């Protein structure tokens, strides 16, 4: 069943990204990230960054969220929300590796919601599209 991409649905996605951030395993960077993706059937999959003593084995929150969905049989996501610990720029943004993985499982006009929680607990959202974050993408040959 196709779920409409209305504000209520996107709000639930934002809240899922905010809520999962507390489970971040980040004892090395102490930088918590939560992400959530929305599948066409309305299912939401959430993930956090998971670090390792061998630093390079760290996996970002965005990829963990997408991979959780793929492991459940999803092949496409219609929106993604990501919430980081506070950064000077106001909103944390996905790393290049995660943008490339998004291009594998999302359309280029899919909304990417950058989420920040203020000191007073107010949730702020900056809405972008995947194509804003990943211009001139490398895609599967033929697409
Ligand atoms: N991190 C994410 O989870 N997502 C991003 O898009 C950027 C970086 C994580 C990786 C690492 O655990 C920590 O943030 C600091 O780089």
Coordinates of C-alpha atoms and ligand atoms in Angstrom, one line a residue:
X1 CA 0.0 0.0 0.0
X2 CA 1.3 3.5 -0.9
X3 CA 1.5 5.9 2.0
X4 CA 1.0 9.6 1.3
X5 CA 4.0 11.8 1.9
X6 CA 2.0 14.3 4.0
X7 CA 3.3 16.5 6.8
X8 CA 2.0 14.1 9.5
X9 CA 4.1 11.3 8.0
X10 CA 7.2 13.4 7.7
X11 CA 6.7 14.6 11.2
X12 CA 6.7 11.0 12.4
X13 CA 9.9 10.4 10.5
X14 CA 11.6 13.4 12.1
X15 CA 10.5 12.2 15.6
X16 CA 11.8 8.7 14.8
X17 CA 15.3 10.2 13.9
X18 CA 15.3 12.3 17.1
X19 CA 14.2 9.5 19.3
X20 CA 16.7 6.9 18.1
X21 CA 19.7 9.2 18.5
X22 CA 19.9 8.4 22.2
X23 CA 20.9 4.8 21.3
X24 CA 24.0 6.0 19.3
X25 CA 27.1 4.0 20.1
X26 CA 29.7 6.7 19.8
X27 CA 32.2 6.4 22.7
X28 CA 35.1 7.7 20.5
X29 CA 33.6 10.8 18.8
X30 CA 30.9 11.5 21.4
X31 CA 28.8 12.7 18.5
X32 CA 25.4 11.2 18.4
X33 CA 23.4 10.8 15.2
X34 CA 20.0 9.4 14.6
X35 CA 18.4 8.8 11.2
X36 CA 15.1 7.3 9.9
X37 CA 13.9 6.3 6.5
X38 CA 10.4 6.0 5.2
X39 CA 9.4 3.1 2.9
X40 CA 6.6 3.4 0.3
X41 CA 4.3 1.2 2.5
X42 CA 4.7 3.7 5.4
X43 CA 7.1 1.6 7.5
X44 CA 9.8 3.6 9.2
X45 CA 13.3 2.2 9.9
X46 CA 15.6 4.0 12.3
X47 CA 19.3 3.8 12.9
X48 CA 22.2 5.4 14.8
X49 CA 25.9 5.7 14.2
X50 CA 27.8 2.7 15.6
X51 CA 31.5 3.2 16.2
X52 CA 34.4 0.8 16.8
X53 CA 37.8 0.8 18.5
X54 CA 39.1 0.3 14.9
X55 CA 37.7 3.7 13.9
X56 CA 37.3 3.0 10.2
X57 CA 34.7 0.3 10.9
X58 CA 32.2 3.0 12.1
X59 CA 28.9 3.0 10.3
X60 CA 26.8 6.2 10.1
X61 CA 23.3 6.5 11.3
X62 CA 21.9 7.1 7.8
X63 CA 23.4 3.9 6.4
X64 CA 22.3 1.8 9.4
X65 CA 18.7 3.1 9.0
X66 CA 18.7 2.3 5.2
X67 CA 20.3 -1.1 5.7
X68 CA 17.7 -2.0 8.4
X69 CA 15.0 -1.4 5.8
X70 CA 16.8 -3.3 3.1
X71 CA 17.2 -6.3 5.5
X72 CA 13.5 -6.2 5.9
X73 CA 12.9 -6.5 2.2
X74 CA 12.6 -2.8 1.2
X75 CA 14.3 -1.6 -2.0
X76 CA 13.3 2.0 -2.1
X77 CA 12.9 4.8 0.4
X78 CA 10.8 7.9 -0.1
X79 CA 12.2 10.2 2.6
X80 CA 15.0 10.3 5.1
X81 CA 15.5 12.4 8.3
X82 CA 18.8 12.8 10.1
X83 CA 19.3 14.4 13.5
X84 CA 22.8 15.1 14.8
X85 CA 24.1 16.5 18.1
X86 CA 24.3 20.3 17.8
X87 CA 26.8 21.7 15.3
X88 CA 27.9 25.3 14.8
X89 CA 26.4 25.4 11.3
X90 CA 22.9 24.7 12.8
X91 CA 22.2 21.5 10.9
X92 CA 24.4 18.4 10.6
X93 CA 24.5 17.0 7.1
X94 CA 25.1 13.4 5.8
X95 CA 28.6 12.4 4.8
X96 CA 29.5 11.6 1.2
X97 CA 29.4 7.9 1.6
X98 CA 25.8 8.0 3.0
X99 CA 24.7 10.3 0.1
X100 CA 26.0 7.7 -2.4
X101 CA 24.0 5.0 -0.6
X102 CA 20.9 7.2 -0.6
X103 CA 21.3 7.4 -4.4
X104 CA 21.1 3.6 -4.5
X105 CA 17.8 3.4 -2.6
X106 CA 16.1 6.8 -3.1
X107 CA 15.0 9.0 -6.0
X108 CA 17.0 12.2 -6.5
X109 CA 13.9 14.4 -5.7
X110 CA 13.3 12.5 -2.4
X111 CA 13.1 14.8 0.6
X112 CA 16.1 14.7 3.0
X113 CA 15.1 16.4 6.3
X114 CA 18.0 17.8 8.3
X115 CA 16.9 18.0 12.0
X116 CA 18.3 20.1 14.9
X117 CA 17.0 20.1 18.4
X118 CA 17.5 23.5 20.2
X119 CA 18.7 23.8 23.8
X120 CA 15.1 24.4 24.7
X121 CA 14.0 21.2 23.1
X122 CA 12.5 22.8 20.0
X123 CA 12.8 20.7 16.8
X124 CA 13.9 22.6 13.7
X125 CA 13.9 21.0 10.2
X126 CA 15.7 22.1 7.1
X127 CA 14.2 20.4 4.0
X128 CA 16.5 19.5 1.1
X129 CA 16.3 17.0 -1.8
X130 CA 18.8 14.3 -2.4
X131 CA 19.8 16.0 -5.7
X132 CA 20.7 19.2 -3.6
X133 CA 23.1 17.1 -1.5
X134 CA 24.4 14.9 -4.4
X135 CA 24.7 16.8 -7.7
X136 CA 26.0 14.8 -10.7
X137 CA 25.5 11.5 -9.0
X138 CA 27.1 8.2 -10.0
X139 CA 24.1 5.9 -10.7
X140 CA 23.6 2.4 -11.9
X141 CA 24.6 2.3 -15.6
X142 CA 21.5 3.1 -17.7
X143 CA 19.6 5.1 -15.0
Ligands
LIG1 N1 28.2 10.3 11.4 C1 26.9 9.9 11.1 O1 26.4 9.0 11.7 N2 26.3 10.4 10.0 C2 26.9 11.4 9.2 O2 26.3 11.7 8.2 C3 28.1 12.0 9.6 C4 28.9 11.3 10.6 C5 28.8 9.8 12.6 C6 30.0 8.9 12.3 C7 30.8 9.0 13.6 O3 30.3 8.1 14.5 C8 30.4 10.4 14.1 O4 29.3 10.8 13.4 C9 31.5 11.4 14.0 O5 32.0 11.5 12.7

